[in-house]
Amino acid sequence: MTMASTGSAVGSASAPALGSALGSAIAFEWTKARTLRSSLGSLVLCFAASVGIALLFGMVLRGAYDGMSPEGRASFDPVGSGFNGLRLSMIALVVFGVLLTSGEYATGTISSSLAAVPRRGVFYTAKVVTGTSIAFVVAAVVTLVTFFTAQAAIGGAHNAAVTDDGVPRAIIGAVLYLTLACAFSMGLATMLRSSALTLGILVPIFFMGSEILNNLPKVRTVAQFLPDAAGSIILRREPPDDTVLGPWSGIGVLLLWTLAAVLAGYLSMRRRDS
Amino acid sequence: MIEVCDLTKRYGDAVAVDGLSFKVKPGQVTGFLGPNGAGKSTTMRALLGLTRPTRGAALIGGRPYRELAEPLRQVGALLEARAVHPGRTSYHHLLGLARSNRIPESRVREVLGTVGLEGVLRRRAGALSLGMAQRLGVAAALLGDPPVLLLDEPVNGLDPEGIRWIRDFMKRLAAEGRTILVSSHLMSEMALTADHLIVVGKGRLLADTTVEAFIAANSRSYIRIRTPEPERLRDVLAGAGVRADSGPDATLEVTGAPVETVGALVAQSRVTVHEVSVQSASLEEAFMRLTADSVGHRAERSAVRSTGGAE
């Protein structure tokens, strides 16, 4: 990142401090994010998918509980089941992150954006901060609405209360999981500069990769360190006992993935022409 | 002021810009002319900090673009007309840019009015015609009321009305004392718009001169004569100290004497002629001849335009 420029520039305007430059750049990113139908659409989809699935799962589970075997009842997790739809929300937030970043390269707006905010570090920081903040707020709303919708649908007999053991952790964890997934996608998309390529790599890693690999005994130990598999352990009320990672260490692994992707995006932004 | 010093940009083995140096002064329109692939866009992008030079510098007001504070207030640029997200409205596109440089929102409506787009400000950029998109690009360039403007091929794809609008507009901006650098591959367009010319070919500087001087130095005019007796007429002209060369299709080409003198000599010698006409090489031809080596093929002779003829 270049430091705040010193001295006076060509016109009468003097160089603003880094903080004020970052503030303007964030205002820029915020305006861009809220004025696009596609990015707003991905957020609406994120909400609708998760809450809709929570409602459906909850209603099905309410009727199915009585027919479950004793083992099934013992391992029944109303929190984890209610959060099933969050995997789709996560994909919607990944798409949102990709639209904000590589979407600029796809449409050619990157030239005019970088002409407006030429310091790459300021531009990139503003983008990641704005996108992650929006994702955090949306994730918090989606997670809470999903939780209460699911528990209401499952019904008072078998559902979880927000104060139950492991529930606050699952809720906080879900918000972090969704937010980090979005930040991860922004870093990766900046590095790859292509929406199609990013979604072609991200969705398999985040979604299918962990599901498929987790079912193969030999690679299972390794597969749980994939971003999605590691980050989603916390979504359950009781952590599984057959994984190396626990709820928080899983979030820790996802955080490391995210930091690596964001750093890679930054380095590629600095190094390459645009 | 714009300053390009020994600018060089390589992409692998290919050299896009090769040791280019020039300065652009305020208060006039400076045309940045060269065939496609001469390195104009690369130079423009280097000036905007979008491309890192391999060597040398591209400076605005003595500093690299990336060091400018709130650069939209200092430099306005029109690169590709379609550098707008098709899903965003004209108004919101400009609003974002305004926010990024702390330009008041009122300025957005103002520049949309200046370029005549106030009627479509809620229309998505993807639904704008090319001419409108170009105007939106100009509006974006004017947003910060900058003293320096960089316009890359602004007339590309415009209809005649749009071309005239851009042309008049650039002249007006220059008259306000701004520094205007406008690239083009059309000599004829630059002859109408620019006061000064920077001509490049294969990434190198070919000419840095006023438009008038360029035209005087590069346009070649001659008198074309068609006659059934070329040898006899050639002797007559030579006798008067006028040199005639053989042109295509058994014509003679006379340079260095006014058409009146040639006409009088033809009349005195009573040689039959079918044509005596003044031929001016077009500016386009002058430009093509200058850049011929750099594009690797000779300018076609057919670019010669007749300015008067008689049978």
Coordinates of C-alpha atoms in Angstrom, one line a residue:
Chain A
M1 CA 0.0 0.0 0.0
T2 CA 1.3 3.4 -0.8
M3 CA 1.4 5.8 2.1
A4 CA -0.6 9.0 2.1
S5 CA 0.9 11.2 -0.5
T6 CA 2.9 14.1 0.7
G7 CA 3.1 17.7 -0.3
S8 CA 0.6 19.5 -2.6
A9 CA -0.6 18.1 -5.9
V10 CA -1.2 19.7 -9.2
G11 CA -4.4 21.6 -8.2
S12 CA -5.1 23.5 -5.1
A13 CA -6.3 20.4 -3.2
S14 CA -3.8 19.1 -0.7
A15 CA -3.3 15.5 -0.1
P16 CA -5.8 14.1 2.3
A17 CA -4.8 11.8 5.1
L18 CA -5.0 8.1 4.5
G19 CA -8.0 7.8 6.7
S20 CA -10.0 10.3 4.8
A21 CA -9.0 8.7 1.5
L22 CA -10.1 5.4 2.8
G23 CA -13.4 6.9 4.0
S24 CA -14.1 8.3 0.5
A25 CA -13.2 4.9 -1.0
I26 CA -15.6 3.1 1.3
A27 CA -18.3 5.6 0.4
F28 CA -17.6 4.7 -3.3
E29 CA -17.8 1.0 -2.7
W30 CA -21.0 1.3 -0.6
T31 CA -22.6 3.3 -3.4
K32 CA -21.6 0.8 -6.0
A33 CA -22.8 -2.1 -3.9
R34 CA -26.2 -0.7 -3.2
T35 CA -26.9 0.5 -6.7
L36 CA -26.6 -2.9 -8.4
R37 CA -29.7 -5.0 -8.9
S38 CA -27.5 -8.2 -9.1
S39 CA -25.7 -7.6 -5.8
L40 CA -28.9 -6.7 -4.0
G41 CA -30.5 -9.7 -5.6
S42 CA -27.9 -12.1 -4.2
L43 CA -28.5 -10.7 -0.7
V44 CA -32.2 -11.2 -1.0
L45 CA -31.6 -14.7 -2.3
C46 CA -29.3 -15.3 0.7
F47 CA -32.1 -14.5 3.1
A48 CA -34.9 -16.2 1.3
A49 CA -33.0 -19.5 0.7
S50 CA -32.0 -19.9 4.3
V51 CA -35.3 -18.9 5.9
G52 CA -37.4 -20.9 3.4
I53 CA -35.4 -24.0 3.9
A54 CA -35.4 -23.6 7.7
L55 CA -39.2 -23.4 7.5
L56 CA -39.5 -26.5 5.3
F57 CA -37.0 -28.6 7.3
G58 CA -38.6 -27.5 10.6
M59 CA -42.0 -28.6 9.5
V60 CA -40.8 -31.9 8.1
L61 CA -38.8 -32.6 11.3
R62 CA -41.8 -31.8 13.5
G63 CA -43.7 -34.6 11.9
A64 CA -40.8 -37.0 11.5
Y65 CA -39.5 -36.9 15.1
D66 CA -42.1 -39.3 16.4
G67 CA -41.1 -41.9 13.8
M68 CA -37.4 -41.7 14.5
S69 CA -35.4 -44.6 15.9
P70 CA -33.9 -44.1 19.4
E71 CA -30.5 -43.4 17.9
G72 CA -32.0 -40.9 15.5
R73 CA -33.6 -39.1 18.3
A74 CA -30.4 -39.2 20.4
S75 CA -28.4 -37.6 17.5
F76 CA -31.2 -35.2 16.5
D77 CA -29.8 -31.7 16.4
P78 CA -32.5 -29.0 16.0
V79 CA -29.9 -26.3 15.6
G80 CA -27.8 -28.0 13.0
S81 CA -30.9 -29.1 11.1
G82 CA -32.4 -25.6 11.2
F83 CA -29.2 -24.2 9.8
N84 CA -29.1 -26.5 6.8
G85 CA -30.3 -23.7 4.5
L86 CA -27.3 -21.6 5.6
R87 CA -25.2 -23.5 3.1
L88 CA -27.2 -21.9 0.3
S89 CA -27.0 -18.5 2.0
M90 CA -23.3 -19.0 2.0
I91 CA -23.2 -19.5 -1.7
A92 CA -25.3 -16.4 -2.2
L93 CA -22.9 -14.4 -0.1
V94 CA -20.0 -15.9 -2.1
V95 CA -21.7 -14.7 -5.3
F96 CA -22.2 -11.3 -3.7
G97 CA -18.5 -11.1 -2.9
V98 CA -17.6 -12.2 -6.4
L99 CA -19.9 -9.6 -8.0
L100 CA -18.3 -6.8 -6.0
T101 CA -14.8 -7.7 -7.0
S102 CA -14.3 -9.6 -10.3
G103 CA -17.5 -8.1 -11.5
E104 CA -15.5 -4.9 -12.0
Y105 CA -13.0 -6.6 -14.2
A106 CA -15.7 -8.3 -16.2
T107 CA -17.5 -5.1 -17.0
G108 CA -14.4 -2.9 -17.5
T109 CA -15.4 -0.6 -14.6
I110 CA -12.1 -1.4 -12.9
S111 CA -10.4 1.3 -15.1
S112 CA -12.7 4.1 -14.0
S113 CA -12.7 2.8 -10.4
L114 CA -8.9 2.8 -10.2
A115 CA -8.7 6.2 -11.9
A116 CA -11.0 7.5 -9.1
V117 CA -9.0 5.6 -6.3
P118 CA -5.6 5.1 -7.7
R119 CA -3.9 3.8 -4.5
R120 CA -4.4 0.1 -4.8
G121 CA -4.1 -0.6 -1.1
V122 CA -6.8 2.0 -0.3
F123 CA -9.0 0.7 -3.1
Y124 CA -8.7 -2.9 -2.1
T125 CA -9.1 -2.3 1.7
A126 CA -12.2 -0.2 1.1
K127 CA -13.7 -3.0 -1.1
V128 CA -13.0 -5.8 1.4
V129 CA -14.1 -3.8 4.4
T130 CA -17.3 -2.7 2.7
G131 CA -18.2 -6.1 1.3
T132 CA -17.4 -7.9 4.6
S133 CA -19.4 -5.4 6.6
I134 CA -22.4 -5.8 4.4
A135 CA -22.0 -9.6 4.6
F136 CA -21.7 -9.4 8.4
V137 CA -25.0 -7.4 8.8
V138 CA -26.8 -9.7 6.3
A139 CA -25.4 -12.8 8.0
A140 CA -26.5 -11.6 11.4
V141 CA -30.0 -11.0 10.3
V142 CA -30.3 -14.2 8.2
T143 CA -28.8 -16.3 11.0
L144 CA -31.2 -15.0 13.7
V145 CA -34.3 -15.1 11.5
T146 CA -33.3 -18.6 10.3
F147 CA -32.8 -19.9 13.8
F148 CA -36.1 -18.6 15.2
T149 CA -38.0 -19.7 12.1
A150 CA -36.6 -23.2 12.3
Q151 CA -37.2 -23.6 16.0
A152 CA -40.7 -22.3 15.7
A153 CA -41.4 -24.7 12.8
I154 CA -39.9 -27.7 14.7
G155 CA -42.2 -26.9 17.6
G156 CA -41.8 -26.6 21.4
A157 CA -41.5 -30.3 22.0
H158 CA -38.2 -30.9 20.4
N159 CA -36.7 -27.5 19.5
A160 CA -33.7 -25.7 21.0
A161 CA -33.9 -22.5 23.0
V162 CA -31.5 -19.7 22.3
T163 CA -30.0 -20.1 25.8
D164 CA -29.4 -23.9 25.5
D165 CA -25.8 -25.2 25.7
G166 CA -24.0 -24.7 22.4
V167 CA -26.8 -22.5 20.8
P168 CA -25.2 -19.1 21.3
R169 CA -22.0 -20.6 20.0
A170 CA -23.8 -22.0 16.9
I171 CA -25.5 -18.6 16.2
I172 CA -22.3 -16.5 16.6
G173 CA -20.4 -19.2 14.6
A174 CA -22.9 -19.1 11.8
V175 CA -22.6 -15.4 11.4
L176 CA -18.8 -15.7 11.3
Y177 CA -18.9 -18.6 8.9
L178 CA -21.1 -16.6 6.4
T179 CA -19.1 -13.4 6.8
L180 CA -15.7 -15.2 6.3
A181 CA -17.0 -17.1 3.3
C182 CA -17.8 -13.8 1.6
A183 CA -14.4 -12.2 2.5
F184 CA -12.7 -15.4 1.3
S185 CA -14.5 -15.1 -2.1
M186 CA -13.6 -11.5 -2.5
G187 CA -9.9 -12.2 -2.0
L188 CA -9.9 -15.1 -4.4
A189 CA -12.0 -13.3 -7.0
T190 CA -9.5 -10.3 -6.9
M191 CA -6.7 -12.7 -7.5
L192 CA -8.4 -14.6 -10.3
R193 CA -10.2 -11.6 -11.8
S194 CA -12.9 -13.8 -13.4
S195 CA -16.3 -14.4 -12.0
A196 CA -16.7 -17.7 -13.9
L197 CA -13.4 -19.0 -12.8
T198 CA -13.9 -17.9 -9.2
L199 CA -17.3 -19.5 -9.0
G200 CA -16.0 -22.5 -10.8
I201 CA -13.4 -23.0 -8.1
L202 CA -15.1 -21.6 -5.1
V203 CA -18.4 -23.4 -5.3
P204 CA -16.9 -26.8 -5.6
I205 CA -14.4 -26.1 -2.7
F206 CA -17.0 -24.6 -0.5
F207 CA -19.9 -26.9 -1.3
M208 CA -19.4 -30.1 -3.1
G209 CA -15.7 -30.7 -2.4
S210 CA -16.1 -31.0 1.3
E211 CA -19.3 -33.0 1.1
I212 CA -17.8 -35.5 -1.4
L213 CA -14.3 -35.7 0.2
N214 CA -15.8 -36.1 3.6
N215 CA -17.4 -39.3 2.6
L216 CA -14.1 -40.8 1.4
P217 CA -12.5 -42.4 4.5
K218 CA -8.9 -41.9 3.4
V219 CA -9.1 -38.2 2.7
R220 CA -11.6 -37.3 5.4
T221 CA -9.0 -36.1 7.8
V222 CA -7.6 -33.8 5.3
A223 CA -10.9 -32.8 3.8
Q224 CA -12.2 -31.3 7.1
F225 CA -9.6 -28.6 6.7
L226 CA -11.2 -27.3 3.6
P227 CA -12.8 -23.9 4.2
D228 CA -16.4 -24.9 4.2
A229 CA -16.0 -28.2 6.1
A230 CA -13.9 -26.5 8.8
G231 CA -16.1 -23.5 9.2
S232 CA -19.4 -25.4 9.2
I233 CA -18.6 -27.6 12.3
I234 CA -19.7 -24.8 14.5
L235 CA -23.2 -24.8 13.0
R236 CA -24.2 -27.8 15.1
R237 CA -25.4 -27.8 18.7
E238 CA -23.1 -30.7 19.6
P239 CA -19.8 -30.9 17.8
P240 CA -19.1 -34.2 16.1
D241 CA -16.7 -36.5 18.0
D242 CA -15.1 -38.0 14.9
T243 CA -13.3 -34.8 13.6
V244 CA -9.9 -33.4 14.5
L245 CA -11.3 -29.9 14.4
G246 CA -13.8 -28.5 17.0
P247 CA -16.2 -25.6 16.5
W248 CA -13.8 -22.8 17.3
S249 CA -10.7 -24.4 15.8
G250 CA -12.8 -25.0 12.7
I251 CA -13.6 -21.3 12.5
G252 CA -10.0 -20.6 13.1
V253 CA -9.1 -22.7 10.0
L254 CA -11.6 -20.8 7.9
L255 CA -10.2 -17.5 9.2
L256 CA -6.7 -18.6 8.1
W257 CA -8.0 -19.5 4.6
T258 CA -9.7 -16.1 4.5
L259 CA -6.6 -14.2 5.5
A260 CA -4.6 -16.1 3.0
A261 CA -7.1 -15.3 0.2
V262 CA -7.4 -11.6 1.1
L263 CA -3.6 -11.3 1.2
A264 CA -3.3 -13.1 -2.1
G265 CA -5.8 -10.7 -3.6
Y266 CA -3.9 -7.7 -2.3
L267 CA -0.6 -8.9 -3.6
S268 CA -2.0 -9.6 -7.0
M269 CA -3.8 -6.2 -7.0
R270 CA -0.5 -4.4 -6.3
R271 CA 1.6 -6.4 -8.6
R272 CA -0.4 -6.4 -11.8
D273 CA -1.3 -3.7 -14.2
S274 CA -4.9 -3.0 -14.5
Chain B
M1 CA 0.5 19.9 -17.6
I2 CA 1.2 16.4 -18.9
E3 CA 4.7 15.2 -19.2
V4 CA 5.9 11.9 -20.6
C5 CA 9.6 11.1 -20.1
D6 CA 11.3 8.2 -21.8
L7 CA 8.2 6.1 -21.3
T8 CA 8.8 2.5 -22.2
K9 CA 6.3 -0.4 -21.8
R10 CA 7.1 -4.0 -22.7
Y11 CA 4.7 -6.9 -22.6
G12 CA 7.0 -9.8 -22.7
D13 CA 9.0 -9.4 -25.9
A14 CA 6.5 -7.0 -27.5
V15 CA 7.3 -3.3 -27.1
A16 CA 4.1 -1.2 -26.8
V17 CA 5.8 2.1 -26.0
D18 CA 9.5 2.7 -26.8
G19 CA 11.3 5.6 -25.1
L20 CA 8.5 8.1 -25.7
S21 CA 8.9 11.7 -24.5
F22 CA 6.6 14.7 -24.9
K23 CA 4.9 17.5 -23.1
V24 CA 1.3 18.7 -23.4
K25 CA 0.6 22.4 -22.7
P26 CA -2.6 23.9 -21.3
G27 CA -5.0 26.0 -23.3
Q28 CA -5.0 24.0 -26.5
V29 CA -6.2 20.7 -27.8
T30 CA -3.3 18.4 -28.4
G31 CA -3.9 15.5 -30.7
F32 CA -2.2 12.2 -29.9
L33 CA -2.1 10.6 -33.3
G34 CA -0.9 7.2 -34.5
P35 CA -2.2 4.1 -36.3
N36 CA -3.8 1.4 -34.2
G37 CA -1.3 -0.4 -32.1
A38 CA 1.1 2.6 -32.0
G39 CA 1.0 2.7 -28.2
K40 CA -1.5 5.6 -27.7
S41 CA -3.8 3.7 -25.3
T42 CA -0.8 2.3 -23.4
T43 CA 0.5 5.8 -22.9
M44 CA -2.9 7.0 -21.8
R45 CA -3.2 4.2 -19.3
A46 CA 0.3 4.8 -18.0
L47 CA -0.7 8.5 -17.4
L48 CA -3.6 7.2 -15.3
G49 CA -1.5 4.8 -13.3
L50 CA -3.4 1.9 -14.8
T51 CA -0.2 0.5 -16.4
R52 CA 3.2 0.4 -14.8
P53 CA 5.9 1.7 -17.1
T54 CA 8.8 -0.7 -17.7
R55 CA 11.0 2.4 -17.8
G56 CA 10.5 6.2 -17.6
A57 CA 7.6 8.2 -16.3
A58 CA 4.2 9.5 -17.1
L59 CA 3.5 12.6 -15.0
I60 CA 0.6 14.9 -14.5
G61 CA 1.6 18.2 -12.9
G62 CA 5.0 16.7 -12.2
R63 CA 3.7 13.7 -10.2
P64 CA 2.7 10.2 -11.0
Y65 CA -1.1 9.7 -11.1
R66 CA -1.1 7.4 -8.1
E67 CA 0.2 10.1 -5.9
L68 CA -2.5 12.6 -6.8
A69 CA -5.0 13.3 -4.0
E70 CA -8.6 13.1 -5.1
P71 CA -7.4 12.6 -8.7
L72 CA -10.8 13.2 -10.3
R73 CA -10.5 16.8 -9.3
Q74 CA -7.2 17.1 -11.2
V75 CA -7.5 14.8 -14.2
G76 CA -10.6 13.7 -16.1
A77 CA -10.3 10.7 -18.4
L78 CA -12.4 9.0 -21.0
L79 CA -11.0 5.5 -21.8
E80 CA -13.4 2.9 -23.1
A81 CA -16.9 4.3 -23.4
R82 CA -18.3 1.0 -22.0
A83 CA -16.4 1.2 -18.8
V84 CA -19.7 1.4 -17.0
H85 CA -21.5 -1.5 -15.3
P86 CA -24.5 -2.2 -17.6
G87 CA -26.8 -2.8 -14.6
R88 CA -26.1 0.6 -13.0
T89 CA -27.9 3.8 -13.9
S90 CA -26.0 6.8 -15.3
Y91 CA -26.9 8.7 -12.2
H92 CA -25.6 6.1 -9.8
H93 CA -22.4 5.5 -11.9
L94 CA -21.5 9.1 -11.5
L95 CA -22.7 9.3 -7.9
G96 CA -20.2 6.6 -6.9
L97 CA -17.4 8.4 -8.7
A98 CA -18.4 11.6 -7.0
R99 CA -18.4 10.0 -3.5
S100 CA -14.9 8.5 -4.2
N101 CA -13.4 12.0 -4.5
R102 CA -15.7 13.9 -2.2
I103 CA -17.3 15.8 -5.0
P104 CA -20.7 17.1 -4.1
E105 CA -23.7 15.2 -5.4
S106 CA -25.1 18.3 -7.0
R107 CA -22.3 18.1 -9.5
V108 CA -23.7 14.8 -10.9
R109 CA -26.8 16.5 -12.2
E110 CA -24.7 19.4 -13.4
V111 CA -22.4 17.3 -15.6
L112 CA -25.3 15.2 -16.9
G113 CA -26.9 18.4 -18.0
T114 CA -23.6 19.6 -19.6
V115 CA -23.5 16.5 -21.8
G116 CA -27.2 16.5 -22.5
L117 CA -28.1 13.3 -20.6
E118 CA -30.4 14.7 -17.9
G119 CA -33.3 12.9 -19.6
V120 CA -31.8 9.4 -19.2
L121 CA -30.2 9.7 -15.7
R122 CA -32.4 6.8 -14.4
R123 CA -31.7 4.6 -17.3
R124 CA -29.4 1.6 -16.9
A125 CA -26.0 2.1 -18.7
G126 CA -26.5 -1.1 -20.6
A127 CA -29.5 0.4 -22.3
L128 CA -27.7 3.5 -23.5
S129 CA -26.7 3.9 -27.2
L130 CA -23.0 4.1 -28.0
G131 CA -23.3 7.9 -28.4
M132 CA -25.0 8.3 -25.0
A133 CA -22.5 6.0 -23.4
Q134 CA -19.7 8.2 -24.8
R135 CA -21.4 11.3 -23.4
L136 CA -21.7 9.6 -20.1
G137 CA -18.0 8.9 -20.2
V138 CA -17.4 12.6 -20.9
A139 CA -19.6 13.5 -18.0
A140 CA -17.6 11.2 -15.7
A141 CA -14.4 12.9 -17.0
L142 CA -15.8 16.4 -16.2
L143 CA -17.2 15.4 -12.8
G144 CA -14.3 16.9 -10.7
D145 CA -14.0 20.0 -13.0
P146 CA -10.4 18.9 -13.7
P147 CA -7.8 21.2 -15.3
V148 CA -6.4 18.2 -17.3
L149 CA -8.4 15.9 -19.6
L150 CA -7.3 12.7 -21.3
L151 CA -9.7 11.4 -24.0
D152 CA -8.9 8.1 -25.7
E153 CA -10.5 7.9 -29.2
P154 CA -13.6 9.9 -28.1
V155 CA -15.2 10.0 -31.6
N156 CA -15.1 6.2 -32.1
G157 CA -18.5 4.9 -33.1
L158 CA -20.2 8.3 -32.9
D159 CA -22.6 9.6 -35.5
P160 CA -21.7 12.9 -37.3
E161 CA -23.7 15.0 -34.8
G162 CA -21.9 13.3 -31.9
I163 CA -18.5 13.9 -33.5
R164 CA -19.2 17.6 -34.0
W165 CA -20.4 17.9 -30.4
I166 CA -17.3 16.3 -29.0
R167 CA -15.1 18.4 -31.3
D168 CA -16.7 21.7 -30.3
F169 CA -16.7 20.6 -26.7
M170 CA -13.0 19.9 -26.6
K171 CA -12.2 23.3 -28.2
R172 CA -14.4 25.0 -25.6
L173 CA -12.6 23.2 -22.7
A174 CA -9.2 24.1 -24.1
A175 CA -10.3 27.7 -24.5
E176 CA -11.1 27.7 -20.7
G177 CA -7.3 27.0 -20.2
R178 CA -7.5 23.3 -19.7
T179 CA -4.9 20.8 -20.9
I180 CA -6.5 18.4 -23.4
L181 CA -4.9 15.4 -24.8
V182 CA -7.0 13.5 -27.2
S183 CA -5.9 10.4 -29.1
S184 CA -7.1 9.4 -32.5
H185 CA -6.1 7.3 -35.5
L186 CA -7.8 9.7 -37.9
M187 CA -5.6 12.5 -39.2
S188 CA -8.6 14.3 -40.8
E189 CA -10.3 14.4 -37.4
M190 CA -7.3 15.8 -35.7
A191 CA -6.8 18.5 -38.4
L192 CA -10.3 19.8 -37.5
T193 CA -9.9 19.6 -33.7
A194 CA -6.3 19.8 -32.6
D195 CA -3.9 22.8 -32.3
H196 CA -0.9 20.7 -31.6
L197 CA 0.0 17.2 -32.7
I198 CA 2.0 14.4 -31.1
V199 CA 2.4 11.7 -33.7
V200 CA 3.6 8.2 -32.7
G201 CA 4.2 5.0 -34.5
K202 CA 5.4 1.7 -33.1
G203 CA 5.6 3.3 -29.7
R204 CA 8.1 5.9 -30.9
L205 CA 7.7 9.7 -31.3
L206 CA 7.4 10.6 -35.0
A207 CA 6.4 14.3 -34.8
D208 CA 5.7 16.9 -32.1
T209 CA 4.5 20.0 -33.9
T210 CA 1.6 22.3 -34.5
V211 CA -1.1 21.1 -36.9
E212 CA -0.3 23.9 -39.4
A213 CA 3.4 23.0 -39.5
F214 CA 2.6 19.4 -39.8
I215 CA 0.3 20.0 -42.8
A216 CA 2.8 22.3 -44.5
A217 CA 5.6 19.9 -44.0
N218 CA 3.8 16.7 -44.9
S219 CA 1.2 17.5 -47.6
R220 CA 2.6 17.1 -51.1
S221 CA 0.8 18.8 -53.9
Y222 CA 1.6 18.5 -57.6
I223 CA 0.1 19.2 -61.0
R224 CA -1.2 16.2 -62.9
I225 CA -1.0 16.4 -66.7
R226 CA -2.5 13.8 -69.1
T227 CA -1.2 14.2 -72.7
P228 CA -0.8 12.0 -75.7
E229 CA 2.7 13.6 -76.2
P230 CA 4.4 13.2 -72.8
E231 CA 7.9 13.3 -74.1
R232 CA 7.4 16.5 -76.1
L233 CA 5.7 18.2 -73.1
R234 CA 8.4 17.1 -70.8
D235 CA 11.1 18.7 -73.0
V236 CA 9.0 22.0 -73.2
L237 CA 8.7 22.1 -69.4
A238 CA 12.4 21.2 -68.9
G239 CA 13.3 24.0 -71.3
A240 CA 11.5 26.4 -68.9
G241 CA 13.2 24.9 -65.9
V242 CA 10.1 23.0 -64.7
R243 CA 10.7 19.4 -63.7
A244 CA 8.1 16.7 -64.6
D245 CA 8.1 13.2 -63.4
S246 CA 6.2 10.2 -64.8
G247 CA 3.1 9.4 -62.9
P248 CA 0.9 6.4 -63.1
D249 CA -1.2 5.7 -66.3
A250 CA 1.2 7.6 -68.5
T251 CA 0.6 10.9 -66.7
L252 CA 3.1 13.6 -65.8
E253 CA 3.5 15.0 -62.4
V254 CA 4.9 18.5 -62.0
T255 CA 6.1 19.9 -58.7
G256 CA 7.7 23.2 -58.0
A257 CA 5.8 25.4 -60.4
P258 CA 2.4 27.0 -60.1
V259 CA -0.4 25.7 -62.3
E260 CA -0.6 29.1 -64.1
T261 CA 3.0 28.7 -65.4
V262 CA 2.4 25.2 -66.5
G263 CA -0.8 26.2 -68.3
A264 CA 0.9 29.0 -70.1
L265 CA 3.8 26.7 -71.2
V266 CA 1.2 24.1 -72.5
A267 CA -0.6 26.8 -74.5
Q268 CA 2.6 28.3 -76.0
S269 CA 3.9 24.9 -77.1
R270 CA 0.5 23.9 -78.5
V271 CA 0.8 20.4 -77.1
T272 CA -2.5 18.5 -76.8
V273 CA -3.5 17.9 -73.2
H274 CA -6.4 16.0 -71.8
E275 CA -6.0 17.2 -68.2
V276 CA -4.1 19.7 -66.2
S277 CA -5.1 19.6 -62.6
V278 CA -3.8 20.4 -59.1
Q279 CA -3.6 17.4 -56.9
S280 CA -3.3 17.8 -53.1
A281 CA -2.2 14.9 -51.1
S282 CA -4.7 14.6 -48.3
L283 CA -3.6 14.9 -44.7
E284 CA -4.5 11.3 -44.3
E285 CA -1.9 10.5 -47.0
A286 CA 0.7 12.6 -45.3
F287 CA 0.0 10.9 -42.0
M288 CA 0.1 7.4 -43.6
R289 CA 3.3 8.3 -45.3
L290 CA 4.8 9.4 -42.0
T291 CA 3.7 6.3 -40.2
A292 CA 4.1 3.9 -43.1
D293 CA 7.3 2.4 -41.8
S294 CA 5.8 1.9 -38.4
V295 CA 2.8 0.0 -39.7
G296 CA 4.8 -2.0 -42.1
H297 CA 2.9 -1.2 -45.3
R298 CA 3.0 1.7 -47.8
A299 CA 0.3 4.2 -47.9
E300 CA -1.9 3.7 -51.0
R301 CA -1.5 6.2 -53.7
S302 CA -5.3 6.2 -54.1
A303 CA -5.5 8.4 -51.1
V304 CA -4.6 11.3 -53.4
R305 CA -7.6 13.6 -53.7
S306 CA -8.3 15.8 -56.6
T307 CA -8.9 19.4 -55.8
G308 CA -9.7 20.6 -59.3
G309 CA -9.5 19.1 -62.8
A310 CA -10.1 19.9 -66.4
E311 CA -10.3 17.7 -69.4

